[in-house]
XYZ file of C-alpha atoms in Angstrom:
168
model
C 5.292 17.303 -15.786
C 5.643 16.134 -12.191
C 5.697 12.414 -12.916
C 8.902 12.706 -14.897
C 10.726 13.791 -11.729
C 9.652 10.827 -9.603
C 12.354 8.297 -8.867
C 11.910 4.557 -8.790
C 11.331 2.990 -5.407
C 10.592 4.347 -1.989
C 12.166 6.912 0.253
C 15.279 5.876 2.101
C 14.484 8.691 4.568
C 11.513 6.652 5.772
C 13.723 4.231 7.701
C 15.143 7.031 9.818
C 11.858 8.819 10.361
C 9.611 5.901 11.271
C 11.583 4.050 13.888
C 9.073 5.368 16.430
C 6.062 5.000 14.148
C 3.107 2.855 15.054
C 3.003 -0.405 13.140
C 0.553 -3.169 13.875
C 1.926 -6.405 15.180
C 2.708 -8.693 12.283
C 0.768 -11.447 14.023
C -2.467 -9.519 13.577
C -4.811 -10.411 10.775
C -5.592 -7.278 8.704
C -8.989 -8.586 7.641
C -10.059 -8.959 11.273
C -9.828 -5.189 11.658
C -12.288 -4.433 8.911
C -15.207 -6.830 9.107
C -17.642 -3.915 9.267
C -15.983 -2.240 6.285
C -16.546 -5.402 4.210
C -20.335 -5.524 4.674
C -21.143 -3.467 1.578
C -18.512 -5.005 -0.694
C -19.481 -7.125 -3.685
C -18.601 -10.863 -3.555
C -15.749 -10.569 -6.079
C -14.105 -7.845 -4.034
C -14.695 -9.818 -0.815
C -12.870 -12.813 -2.343
C -10.034 -10.518 -3.421
C -9.807 -9.238 0.159
C -9.345 -12.803 1.423
C -6.677 -13.422 -1.210
C -4.875 -10.188 -0.342
C -4.898 -11.084 3.346
C -3.509 -14.565 2.644
C -0.812 -13.056 0.403
C 0.105 -10.521 3.079
C 0.375 -13.239 5.751
C 3.041 -14.966 3.623
C 5.005 -11.719 3.180
C 4.902 -10.168 6.680
C 8.360 -8.985 7.637
C 10.027 -9.620 4.270
C 12.792 -7.002 4.289
C 12.807 -3.902 2.164
C 15.196 -3.930 -0.800
C 15.087 -1.217 -3.434
C 14.280 -2.849 -6.762
C 13.467 -6.129 -5.025
C 10.680 -8.441 -6.198
C 11.214 -11.531 -4.053
C 10.876 -12.793 -0.504
C 14.596 -12.049 -0.125
C 13.687 -8.343 -0.389
C 11.017 -6.168 -1.972
C 10.347 -2.465 -2.365
C 6.989 -0.724 -2.030
C 6.026 -0.668 -5.710
C 7.262 -4.218 -6.211
C 5.177 -5.454 -3.294
C 2.086 -3.611 -4.564
C 2.637 -5.101 -8.030
C 2.978 -8.641 -6.652
C 0.030 -8.282 -4.262
C -2.268 -6.894 -6.960
C -1.379 -9.707 -9.352
C -1.888 -12.372 -6.680
C -5.030 -11.060 -4.978
C -6.793 -9.172 -7.742
C -5.429 -10.640 -10.963
C -4.451 -7.100 -11.984
C -1.200 -6.128 -13.606
C 0.341 -2.985 -12.189
C 3.363 -1.216 -13.644
C 6.626 -1.853 -11.783
C 7.310 1.660 -10.469
C 5.424 4.003 -8.180
C 5.733 6.720 -10.833
C 3.775 4.531 -13.259
C 1.372 3.045 -10.676
C 0.135 6.515 -9.753
C -1.127 6.947 -13.319
C -3.348 3.836 -13.217
C -6.886 3.396 -11.937
C -9.206 6.214 -10.918
C -8.488 9.000 -8.446
C -10.286 8.511 -5.104
C -10.813 11.047 -2.330
C -9.175 10.066 0.959
C -12.592 10.112 2.604
C -13.812 7.415 0.152
C -10.992 4.886 0.536
C -11.924 1.190 0.264
C -10.061 -2.076 0.692
C -7.608 -2.534 -2.154
C -7.175 1.100 -3.112
C -3.606 2.147 -3.758
C -2.461 4.927 -1.430
C 0.459 7.146 -2.420
C 2.759 9.320 -0.361
C 5.331 12.007 -1.159
C 8.253 10.917 1.002
C 10.916 13.116 -0.560
C 11.437 15.747 -3.228
C 11.519 13.145 -5.998
C 10.545 10.018 -4.080
C 7.115 8.415 -3.739
C 5.793 5.508 -1.688
C 2.801 3.226 -2.320
C 0.714 0.943 -0.167
C -2.615 -0.880 -0.324
C -5.454 0.409 1.842
C -7.104 -2.275 4.002
C -9.740 -0.360 5.935
C -9.853 1.150 9.409
C -7.209 3.780 8.631
C -4.605 1.103 7.747
C -2.518 0.163 4.725
C -0.139 -2.676 3.796
C 3.227 -1.753 2.349
C 6.917 -2.550 2.190
C 8.445 -0.240 4.785
C 12.123 0.623 4.584
C 12.409 0.168 8.355
C 10.484 -3.062 9.055
C 9.761 -4.646 5.681
C 6.264 -5.728 4.662
C 3.901 -4.489 7.354
C 0.684 -2.647 8.145
C 0.744 1.031 9.148
C -1.866 3.643 10.013
C -2.660 6.535 7.687
C -3.133 8.679 10.792
C 0.459 8.055 11.910
C 2.040 11.544 11.854
C 4.702 10.474 9.347
C 2.210 9.035 6.840
C -0.528 11.591 7.523
C 1.748 14.510 6.634
C 2.991 12.805 3.465
C -0.288 11.444 2.092
C -0.614 12.387 -1.572
C -3.481 10.562 -3.271
C -5.311 7.276 -3.774
C -6.223 5.329 -6.909
C -8.875 2.640 -7.316
C -8.928 -0.274 -9.727
C -12.080 -2.203 -10.521
C -11.888 -5.916 -9.668
């Protein structure tokens, strides 16, 4: 079974490969990029979006630390776990290997705010982020810490694996 070979945490290779990747400025407000994508979202989800944005604003730039769960350092699955608990009141498992087994599979073409997006960043390494609309996702990057990146960035585009949706 593939999931038994997945390691905890995110790819250390990412920090070397994404130094030239396109990240949004941390001063930008992620929700400002997706006003049109929020028009058809139910009120509960819209409130969760506001909470996720506020949570993200407090975590921008927090450095990556494998196994980390604090503002001193956090890894991708830890950040997703904390963000989901804070914004959505949902408990996620601690590791990417376990997070990928939760929620419902979603086609890339049907991504919505709050969906978990997963990437294969190495032979046994996976990465997770939270989709925020307009081809963007929040995550804890090994190179710049908590940030927003584009799915269309060549690094992420070539490593995209799947998405999972949780009902809020």
